[in-house]
Amino acid sequence: MEDENAAVHAIEAARRQKMEKLIEMGIDPFGHRFDNQQAIADVRALEGEITEETTTEKGREQKTYSGPKVRVAGRIVLMRPTGKLIFINLIDRTGTIQLFLGQAQVGERNWEIAQCLDLGDIIGVDGELKKTKTGELTIFVEELHFLTKTLEAPPEKHKGITDPELRQRMRYVDLAYGEGVLDRFVQRTQIVRSIRDTLVGEGYYEIEGPTLHTIAGGAAARPFETFHNALGMPLVMRIALELHLKRLLVGGMERVFELGRVYRNEGISPRHNPEFTMLEVYQAFGNYETMMELTQNIIVNALDAIGSGYKVPFGDKEIDFTPPFERRAYRDLLAEHAGIDPANDDEVIACAKKLKLDTEGKHPDVLRNEIFEETVEDKLVGPIFVIDYPASICPLTKRKKDQPEIAERFELFIHGMELANAYTELNDPDLQEKLFRTQLEGMAEEDSMARMDTDFVRALRNGMPPAGGLGIGIDRLVMLLTNSSTIREVILFPLLRHEAT
């Protein structure tokens, strides 16, 4: 460890020495404004403007190239000095290109600046876009501009940062040097923009709801708790967006959505992060079938936005998003995979005991859901809409007209992962108040959505139209569409423990 620390200090000392040399030359090692640079991808697209001329000298044919003048800026990711020549690979957010620096071509001052370059430094260049003798597209540098000296050495080129937690903690390094990392997060922005475009195109209004709530409503989760000093009142960070969006339906905003952060004080896993991005959508005069169609459109349009086909790799598996997505009833899946009659409470209890689930003091519907989680969810390859859940575990959902024990709810599953959750929304204020006050036997408080919100009930008394509502976990969607194995790989700055010192 001491040897490793000594090596790190030596590298930094060498870089600082070069920084001091730049200062002595009158150059700011941390640069200034650099206008009119072209994206490297745009420069590469100019390849067709390069002209080629063949000449004969001493009986040998030689090819010479000439091309357009270009200006780029980026980070040095590879350097190959060879005497009075330096080849550099420069990268920006759009791609990589080779630079050629020749002492004779750039002049003494530029060459002196070039001796202060290190891997990771950020530079700008003016030059001519041509090809080398081997035909590689290259900028032949005429003027070198120093923009930022990097004091820490980048990770080793072929190994990179191998520790996943360190990659997440030092996301700036991961983005700068990790293969495909920047592309993945660019795809995330394209997916989110596509979702907005789809909803705005369907006539939805985007809103911004409060992050601090007095009641942790709209989901079954444990909240983060805080306190407002000026008002002298306890508050919680929101665990869902639902109840404020529904209030807007009462107010006449018939189609609304929010893309926002929500916070759940729960465990961390490859599919869970305490802070994550949620989409919630509500449409007056719709129902859960309306939301199924919308969910499918959102996903298909997102795939189009990132230029993907509908058959997407996910680890060693494949997801076929070709519409229409399959639909199956909750009770049918339970019967198929658990081998029981879901309507028979005795069979439900016997199955729960066989699975070694605690049955003492639990409502049969709580047991049904625990059995579903144990026996069904991992079998759902999908994308598959699981529809029609037990009503008692869905206190914000309208019941089926002729089957009051069934709630008009669906969850979208893909490879055992829940991606979306939607309802035909309950708009009966008296029933809503009753359900808020009903806590199912054997259900922990943090697993229940039965939390009394008197103002929300008052809002319903002012008349909320029949509606469909939808929630989609954006991070999980990005995982599935970008072939990412964990949720932390698609969140720029996931929550981590304190760094060991």
Coordinates of C-alpha atoms in Angstrom, one line a residue, residues 62-499:
Q62 CA 3.1 8.6 -53.1
K63 CA -0.3 9.6 -52.0
T64 CA -0.8 13.1 -50.6
Y65 CA -4.0 14.3 -49.0
S66 CA -5.6 17.7 -48.4
G67 CA -8.7 18.5 -46.5
P68 CA -10.8 21.0 -44.6
K69 CA -9.6 23.1 -41.7
V70 CA -11.2 22.0 -38.5
R71 CA -11.2 22.9 -34.8
V72 CA -11.9 20.4 -32.0
A73 CA -11.6 20.1 -28.2
G74 CA -11.5 17.1 -26.0
R75 CA -9.7 14.8 -23.6
I76 CA -6.5 12.9 -24.3
V77 CA -7.1 9.2 -23.9
L78 CA -4.0 7.8 -25.7
M79 CA -0.6 9.3 -26.6
R80 CA 2.2 7.7 -28.7
P81 CA 5.3 9.9 -28.8
T82 CA 7.9 8.9 -31.4
G83 CA 10.8 11.3 -31.4
K84 CA 9.7 14.5 -33.1
L85 CA 6.1 13.2 -33.7
I86 CA 3.2 12.6 -31.3
F87 CA 0.1 10.7 -32.1
I88 CA -2.9 11.4 -29.8
N89 CA -6.4 10.0 -29.5
L90 CA -8.8 12.8 -28.5
I91 CA -12.3 12.1 -27.3
D92 CA -15.4 14.3 -26.8
R93 CA -19.0 13.4 -26.1
T94 CA -19.6 12.5 -29.8
G95 CA -16.6 10.3 -30.6
T96 CA -12.8 9.9 -30.9
I97 CA -10.3 11.1 -33.5
Q98 CA -6.5 10.8 -34.0
L99 CA -4.3 13.9 -33.9
F100 CA -0.9 14.2 -35.5
L101 CA 1.6 16.6 -33.9
G102 CA 4.9 17.1 -35.7
Q103 CA 7.6 19.4 -34.3
A104 CA 8.3 20.7 -37.8
Q105 CA 4.6 21.3 -38.4
V106 CA 3.5 23.0 -35.2
G107 CA 6.5 25.2 -34.4
E108 CA 8.7 25.4 -31.3
R109 CA 6.1 27.0 -29.0
N110 CA 3.4 24.5 -29.7
W111 CA 5.9 21.7 -29.5
E112 CA 7.0 23.0 -26.1
I113 CA 3.4 23.0 -25.0
A114 CA 3.1 19.4 -26.3
Q115 CA 5.9 18.3 -23.9
C116 CA 3.6 19.2 -21.0
L117 CA 0.7 17.0 -22.1
D118 CA -0.4 14.0 -20.1
L119 CA -3.2 11.4 -20.5
G120 CA -6.5 12.9 -19.3
D121 CA -5.5 16.5 -20.2
I122 CA -8.1 18.6 -22.1
I123 CA -6.9 20.4 -25.2
G124 CA -8.1 22.2 -28.2
V125 CA -6.5 22.0 -31.7
D126 CA -6.8 23.8 -35.0
G127 CA -5.6 21.8 -38.0
E128 CA -6.3 20.1 -41.3
L129 CA -8.4 17.0 -41.6
K130 CA -6.5 14.5 -43.7
K131 CA -5.4 10.8 -43.7
T132 CA -2.2 9.2 -42.7
K133 CA -0.2 6.9 -45.0
T134 CA -2.2 4.0 -43.6
G135 CA -5.5 5.7 -44.4
E136 CA -6.5 6.7 -40.8
L137 CA -8.6 9.8 -40.5
T138 CA -6.4 12.3 -38.6
I139 CA -6.2 16.0 -37.7
F140 CA -2.8 17.3 -38.6
V141 CA -2.4 19.9 -35.8
E142 CA -1.3 23.4 -36.7
E143 CA -2.1 25.2 -33.4
L144 CA -2.4 23.6 -29.9
H145 CA -4.5 25.2 -27.1
F146 CA -4.1 24.0 -23.6
L147 CA -7.5 23.9 -21.8
T148 CA -7.1 21.8 -18.6
K149 CA -4.3 20.1 -16.8
T150 CA -5.4 16.8 -15.1
L151 CA -3.6 16.2 -11.9
E152 CA -4.7 12.6 -11.3
A153 CA -3.7 9.9 -13.7
P154 CA -6.6 8.2 -15.5
P155 CA -7.3 4.4 -14.9
E156 CA -5.3 1.9 -16.9
K157 CA -6.6 1.8 -20.4
H158 CA -7.6 -1.8 -20.7
K159 CA -8.7 -2.5 -17.1
G160 CA -10.4 0.8 -16.3
I161 CA -12.0 1.0 -12.9
T162 CA -13.0 -2.6 -12.0
D163 CA -14.6 -1.9 -8.6
P164 CA -18.3 -1.3 -9.3
E165 CA -18.7 0.9 -6.2
L166 CA -15.7 3.0 -7.1
R167 CA -17.1 3.5 -10.6
Q168 CA -20.3 4.8 -9.1
R169 CA -18.5 6.9 -6.5
M170 CA -16.2 8.4 -9.1
R171 CA -18.8 8.6 -11.9
Y172 CA -16.9 11.5 -13.5
V173 CA -14.0 9.1 -14.1
D174 CA -16.4 6.3 -15.2
L175 CA -18.0 8.6 -17.8
A176 CA -14.7 10.0 -19.0
Y177 CA -12.9 6.7 -19.5
G178 CA -15.4 3.8 -19.2
E179 CA -16.3 2.1 -22.5
G180 CA -20.0 2.7 -23.3
V181 CA -20.8 4.5 -20.1
L182 CA -21.4 8.0 -21.6
D183 CA -23.4 6.4 -24.4
R184 CA -25.7 4.7 -21.8
F185 CA -26.5 7.9 -20.0
V186 CA -27.0 9.7 -23.3
Q187 CA -29.6 7.0 -24.1
R188 CA -31.2 7.6 -20.7
T189 CA -31.7 11.3 -21.7
Q190 CA -33.1 10.2 -25.0
I191 CA -35.6 7.8 -23.3
V192 CA -36.8 10.5 -20.9
R193 CA -37.2 13.0 -23.7
S194 CA -39.1 10.5 -25.7
I195 CA -41.5 9.8 -22.7
R196 CA -42.2 13.6 -22.5
D197 CA -42.7 13.8 -26.2
T198 CA -45.1 10.9 -26.2
L199 CA -47.2 12.3 -23.4
V200 CA -47.2 15.9 -24.6
G201 CA -48.2 14.6 -28.0
E202 CA -51.2 12.9 -26.3
G203 CA -52.3 16.2 -24.8
Y204 CA -50.9 15.7 -21.2
Y205 CA -49.7 18.6 -19.1
E206 CA -46.4 18.2 -17.2
I207 CA -46.5 19.5 -13.7
E208 CA -44.2 19.7 -10.7
G209 CA -45.6 18.5 -7.4
P210 CA -44.2 19.0 -3.9
T211 CA -41.4 16.9 -2.6
L212 CA -42.1 17.5 1.0
H213 CA -45.4 15.9 2.2
T214 CA -47.2 15.8 5.5
I215 CA -48.5 12.2 4.8
A216 CA -46.5 9.4 3.1
G217 CA -49.3 8.5 0.7
G218 CA -49.8 7.0 -2.7
A219 CA -47.6 3.9 -2.3
A220 CA -46.6 1.2 0.2
A221 CA -43.2 2.3 1.5
R222 CA -41.3 3.7 4.5
P223 CA -40.6 7.4 4.0
F224 CA -37.6 9.5 4.9
E225 CA -38.6 11.8 7.8
T226 CA -37.5 15.4 8.2
F227 CA -38.7 18.5 10.1
H228 CA -39.6 22.0 9.0
N229 CA -38.1 24.4 11.6
A230 CA -40.1 27.6 10.6
L231 CA -43.4 25.8 10.6
G232 CA -42.6 23.6 13.5
M233 CA -44.0 20.5 11.8
P234 CA -42.7 17.0 10.9
L235 CA -42.6 16.2 7.2
V236 CA -41.7 13.3 5.0
M237 CA -40.0 13.1 1.6
R238 CA -42.5 11.9 -1.0
I239 CA -42.8 8.2 -1.7
A240 CA -45.1 8.7 -4.7
L241 CA -46.5 11.4 -6.9
E242 CA -50.1 10.1 -7.0
L243 CA -52.3 12.0 -4.6
H244 CA -51.3 15.5 -5.7
L245 CA -51.7 14.6 -9.4
K246 CA -55.2 13.3 -8.7
R247 CA -56.1 16.6 -7.0
L248 CA -55.3 18.2 -10.3
L249 CA -57.9 16.0 -12.0
V250 CA -60.5 17.4 -9.6
G251 CA -59.3 20.9 -10.6
G252 CA -59.9 20.2 -14.3
M253 CA -56.4 19.3 -15.6
E254 CA -57.8 16.3 -17.3
R255 CA -54.4 14.8 -18.5
V256 CA -51.4 15.3 -16.2
F257 CA -48.0 13.7 -15.6
E258 CA -44.9 14.2 -13.5
L259 CA -41.4 12.9 -14.0
G260 CA -39.9 13.3 -10.6
R261 CA -37.7 11.9 -7.9
V262 CA -39.2 9.9 -5.1
Y263 CA -37.6 8.7 -1.9
R264 CA -38.2 5.4 -0.1
N265 CA -36.3 4.6 3.1
E266 CA -35.8 0.9 2.2
G267 CA -33.1 -1.6 1.2
I268 CA -30.6 -1.3 -1.6
S269 CA -30.4 -4.0 -4.3
P270 CA -29.7 -4.4 -8.0
R271 CA -33.3 -3.3 -8.6
H272 CA -33.8 -0.8 -5.8
N273 CA -32.2 2.6 -4.9
P274 CA -33.6 4.8 -2.1
E275 CA -33.8 7.8 -4.5
F276 CA -35.2 7.1 -7.9
T277 CA -37.1 8.6 -10.8
M278 CA -40.8 7.9 -11.3
L279 CA -43.3 8.7 -14.0
E280 CA -46.9 9.0 -12.9
V281 CA -49.7 9.8 -15.4
Y282 CA -53.4 10.4 -14.9
Q283 CA -56.1 10.6 -17.5
A284 CA -59.7 11.7 -16.8
F285 CA -62.3 9.5 -18.4
G286 CA -59.8 6.7 -18.9
N287 CA -59.3 3.4 -17.1
Y288 CA -56.5 0.8 -16.6
E289 CA -56.9 -0.5 -20.2
T290 CA -56.3 3.1 -21.4
M291 CA -53.1 3.0 -19.3
M292 CA -52.0 -0.4 -20.8
E293 CA -52.1 1.1 -24.3
L294 CA -50.3 4.2 -23.1
T295 CA -47.6 2.1 -21.4
Q296 CA -47.0 0.1 -24.5
N297 CA -46.7 3.2 -26.6
I298 CA -44.3 4.9 -24.2
I299 CA -41.9 1.9 -24.3
V300 CA -42.1 1.3 -28.1
N301 CA -41.5 5.1 -28.7
A302 CA -38.5 5.0 -26.3
L303 CA -36.9 2.2 -28.2
D304 CA -37.4 4.1 -31.5
A305 CA -35.8 7.2 -29.8
I306 CA -32.6 5.3 -29.0
G307 CA -32.5 3.6 -32.4
S308 CA -33.1 0.2 -31.1
G309 CA -35.1 -2.7 -32.5
Y310 CA -37.9 -4.3 -30.5
K311 CA -35.9 -7.4 -29.6
V312 CA -33.5 -6.2 -27.0
P313 CA -30.6 -8.1 -25.3
F314 CA -30.7 -8.2 -21.5
G315 CA -27.8 -10.1 -20.0
D316 CA -27.8 -13.6 -21.6
K317 CA -31.5 -13.2 -22.3
E318 CA -33.7 -11.3 -24.8
I319 CA -36.7 -9.2 -24.4
D320 CA -39.2 -9.0 -27.2
F321 CA -41.0 -5.7 -27.0
T322 CA -43.0 -6.2 -30.2
P323 CA -46.5 -5.1 -29.5
P324 CA -49.1 -6.1 -28.4
F325 CA -47.8 -7.1 -25.0
E326 CA -49.3 -10.2 -23.4
R327 CA -52.1 -9.9 -20.8
R328 CA -52.8 -12.4 -18.1
A329 CA -55.1 -12.4 -15.0
Y330 CA -53.5 -12.5 -11.6
R331 CA -55.7 -15.4 -10.4
D332 CA -55.0 -17.4 -13.5
L333 CA -51.2 -17.0 -13.0
L334 CA -51.5 -17.9 -9.3
A335 CA -53.5 -21.1 -10.2
E336 CA -51.0 -22.0 -12.9
H337 CA -47.7 -21.6 -10.9
A338 CA -48.9 -22.2 -7.3
G339 CA -51.2 -25.1 -8.2
I340 CA -54.1 -23.8 -6.1
D341 CA -57.6 -22.5 -6.5
P342 CA -57.0 -18.8 -5.6
A343 CA -60.6 -18.4 -4.5
N344 CA -60.2 -21.1 -1.9
D345 CA -58.9 -19.7 1.4
D346 CA -58.0 -23.1 2.8
E347 CA -55.9 -23.9 -0.3
V348 CA -54.2 -20.5 0.0
I349 CA -53.3 -21.0 3.7
A350 CA -52.1 -24.5 3.0
C351 CA -49.9 -23.3 0.1
A352 CA -48.5 -20.5 2.3
K353 CA -47.5 -23.0 5.0
K354 CA -45.9 -25.3 2.4
L355 CA -43.8 -22.3 1.2
K356 CA -42.9 -21.7 4.9
L357 CA -44.6 -18.3 4.9
D358 CA -45.9 -16.9 8.2
T359 CA -49.7 -17.3 8.2
E360 CA -50.5 -16.2 11.7
G361 CA -53.0 -13.3 11.8
K362 CA -52.8 -12.6 8.1
H363 CA -55.6 -11.8 5.8
P364 CA -56.0 -14.3 3.0
D365 CA -55.3 -11.7 0.3
V366 CA -52.1 -10.8 2.0
L367 CA -51.1 -14.5 1.8
R368 CA -52.2 -14.6 -1.9
N369 CA -49.9 -11.8 -2.7
E370 CA -47.0 -13.3 -0.8
I371 CA -47.6 -16.6 -2.7
F372 CA -47.7 -14.7 -5.9
E373 CA -44.4 -13.1 -5.2
E374 CA -42.8 -16.4 -4.2
T375 CA -44.2 -18.6 -7.1
V376 CA -45.1 -16.4 -10.0
E377 CA -43.1 -13.2 -10.4
D378 CA -39.8 -14.9 -11.3
K379 CA -41.6 -16.9 -14.0
L380 CA -42.9 -13.8 -15.8
V381 CA -40.6 -13.3 -18.8
G382 CA -42.8 -10.7 -20.5
P383 CA -43.4 -8.0 -21.2
I384 CA -46.6 -9.2 -19.7
F385 CA -49.5 -7.2 -18.1
V386 CA -50.7 -8.9 -15.0
I387 CA -54.3 -7.7 -14.5
D388 CA -57.1 -7.8 -11.9
Y389 CA -55.6 -7.9 -8.4
P390 CA -57.4 -8.7 -5.1
A391 CA -59.2 -5.5 -4.2
S392 CA -58.3 -5.5 -0.6
I393 CA -54.6 -4.9 -1.3
C394 CA -55.4 -2.0 -3.7
P395 CA -57.1 0.8 -1.6
L396 CA -56.7 3.4 -4.3
T397 CA -58.3 1.4 -7.0
K398 CA -61.8 1.1 -8.5
R399 CA -63.4 -2.4 -8.2
K400 CA -64.7 -4.4 -11.2
K401 CA -68.4 -3.6 -11.7
D402 CA -69.6 -7.1 -11.3
Q403 CA -66.7 -8.4 -9.1
P404 CA -66.2 -6.1 -6.1
E405 CA -63.5 -8.4 -4.8
I406 CA -61.3 -7.6 -7.9
A407 CA -59.5 -4.3 -8.4
E408 CA -58.9 -3.0 -12.0
R409 CA -55.2 -2.9 -11.6
F410 CA -52.3 -4.1 -13.7
E411 CA -48.6 -4.5 -13.2
L412 CA -46.2 -4.8 -16.1
F413 CA -43.5 -7.5 -15.5
I414 CA -40.3 -8.2 -17.5
H415 CA -38.0 -11.0 -16.5
G416 CA -39.5 -11.1 -13.0
M417 CA -39.1 -7.3 -12.6
E418 CA -42.1 -5.0 -12.0
L419 CA -41.8 -2.1 -14.3
A420 CA -45.2 -0.4 -14.3
N421 CA -48.2 -0.3 -12.0
A422 CA -51.6 1.2 -13.0
Y423 CA -55.2 1.4 -11.9
T424 CA -58.7 2.5 -12.8
E425 CA -58.7 5.1 -10.1
L426 CA -61.1 5.1 -7.2
N427 CA -63.1 8.3 -7.1
D428 CA -65.8 7.5 -4.6
P429 CA -64.9 9.7 -1.5
D430 CA -66.9 7.6 1.0
L431 CA -65.3 4.3 -0.1
Q432 CA -61.9 5.9 -0.2
E433 CA -62.2 7.2 3.3
K434 CA -63.3 3.7 4.5
L435 CA -60.4 2.0 2.8
F436 CA -57.9 4.6 4.2
R437 CA -59.1 3.5 7.6
T438 CA -58.9 -0.3 6.9
Q439 CA -55.6 -2.0 7.7
L440 CA -55.4 -5.6 6.5
E441 CA -54.5 -8.2 9.1
G442 CA -50.9 -9.2 9.0
M443 CA -49.8 -6.4 6.7
A444 CA -46.9 -4.2 8.0
E445 CA -47.6 -0.5 8.0
E446 CA -44.8 0.2 5.5
D447 CA -46.3 -2.4 3.1
S448 CA -49.8 -0.8 3.2
M449 CA -51.2 2.2 1.3
A450 CA -54.0 2.6 3.9
R451 CA -52.9 6.0 5.2
M452 CA -55.6 8.5 6.0
D453 CA -55.3 11.7 4.0
T454 CA -58.3 13.9 4.9
D455 CA -57.6 16.6 2.4
F456 CA -57.4 14.1 -0.4
V457 CA -60.8 12.7 0.6
R458 CA -62.1 16.3 0.7
A459 CA -60.7 16.7 -2.9
L460 CA -62.7 13.6 -4.0
R461 CA -65.8 15.1 -2.5
N462 CA -65.4 18.0 -4.9
G463 CA -65.7 15.5 -7.8
M464 CA -62.8 13.6 -9.5
P465 CA -63.8 12.2 -12.9
P466 CA -63.4 8.5 -13.6
A467 CA -59.7 8.1 -14.6
G468 CA -56.9 5.8 -15.3
G469 CA -53.5 6.2 -13.6
L470 CA -50.1 4.8 -14.3
G471 CA -46.7 4.7 -12.6
I472 CA -43.4 3.6 -14.4
G473 CA -40.0 3.3 -12.7
I474 CA -37.8 5.2 -15.1
D475 CA -34.5 3.7 -13.8
R476 CA -35.8 0.1 -14.3
L477 CA -37.0 1.0 -17.8
V478 CA -33.6 2.4 -18.7
M479 CA -32.0 -0.8 -17.3
L480 CA -34.1 -3.0 -19.5
L481 CA -33.7 -0.9 -22.7
T482 CA -29.9 -0.4 -22.3
N483 CA -28.9 -3.9 -21.2
S484 CA -27.7 -2.8 -17.7
S485 CA -27.5 -5.4 -15.0
T486 CA -28.2 -3.1 -12.0
I487 CA -30.1 0.0 -11.2
R488 CA -27.0 1.8 -10.1
E489 CA -25.5 1.5 -13.6
V490 CA -28.3 3.8 -14.9
I491 CA -28.3 6.3 -12.0
L492 CA -25.6 8.9 -12.3
F493 CA -25.0 9.3 -8.6
P494 CA -26.5 6.4 -6.6
L495 CA -26.5 6.6 -2.8
L496 CA -23.4 5.0 -1.4
R497 CA -22.0 4.4 2.1
H498 CA -19.4 6.8 3.4
E499 CA -16.0 6.2 1.7

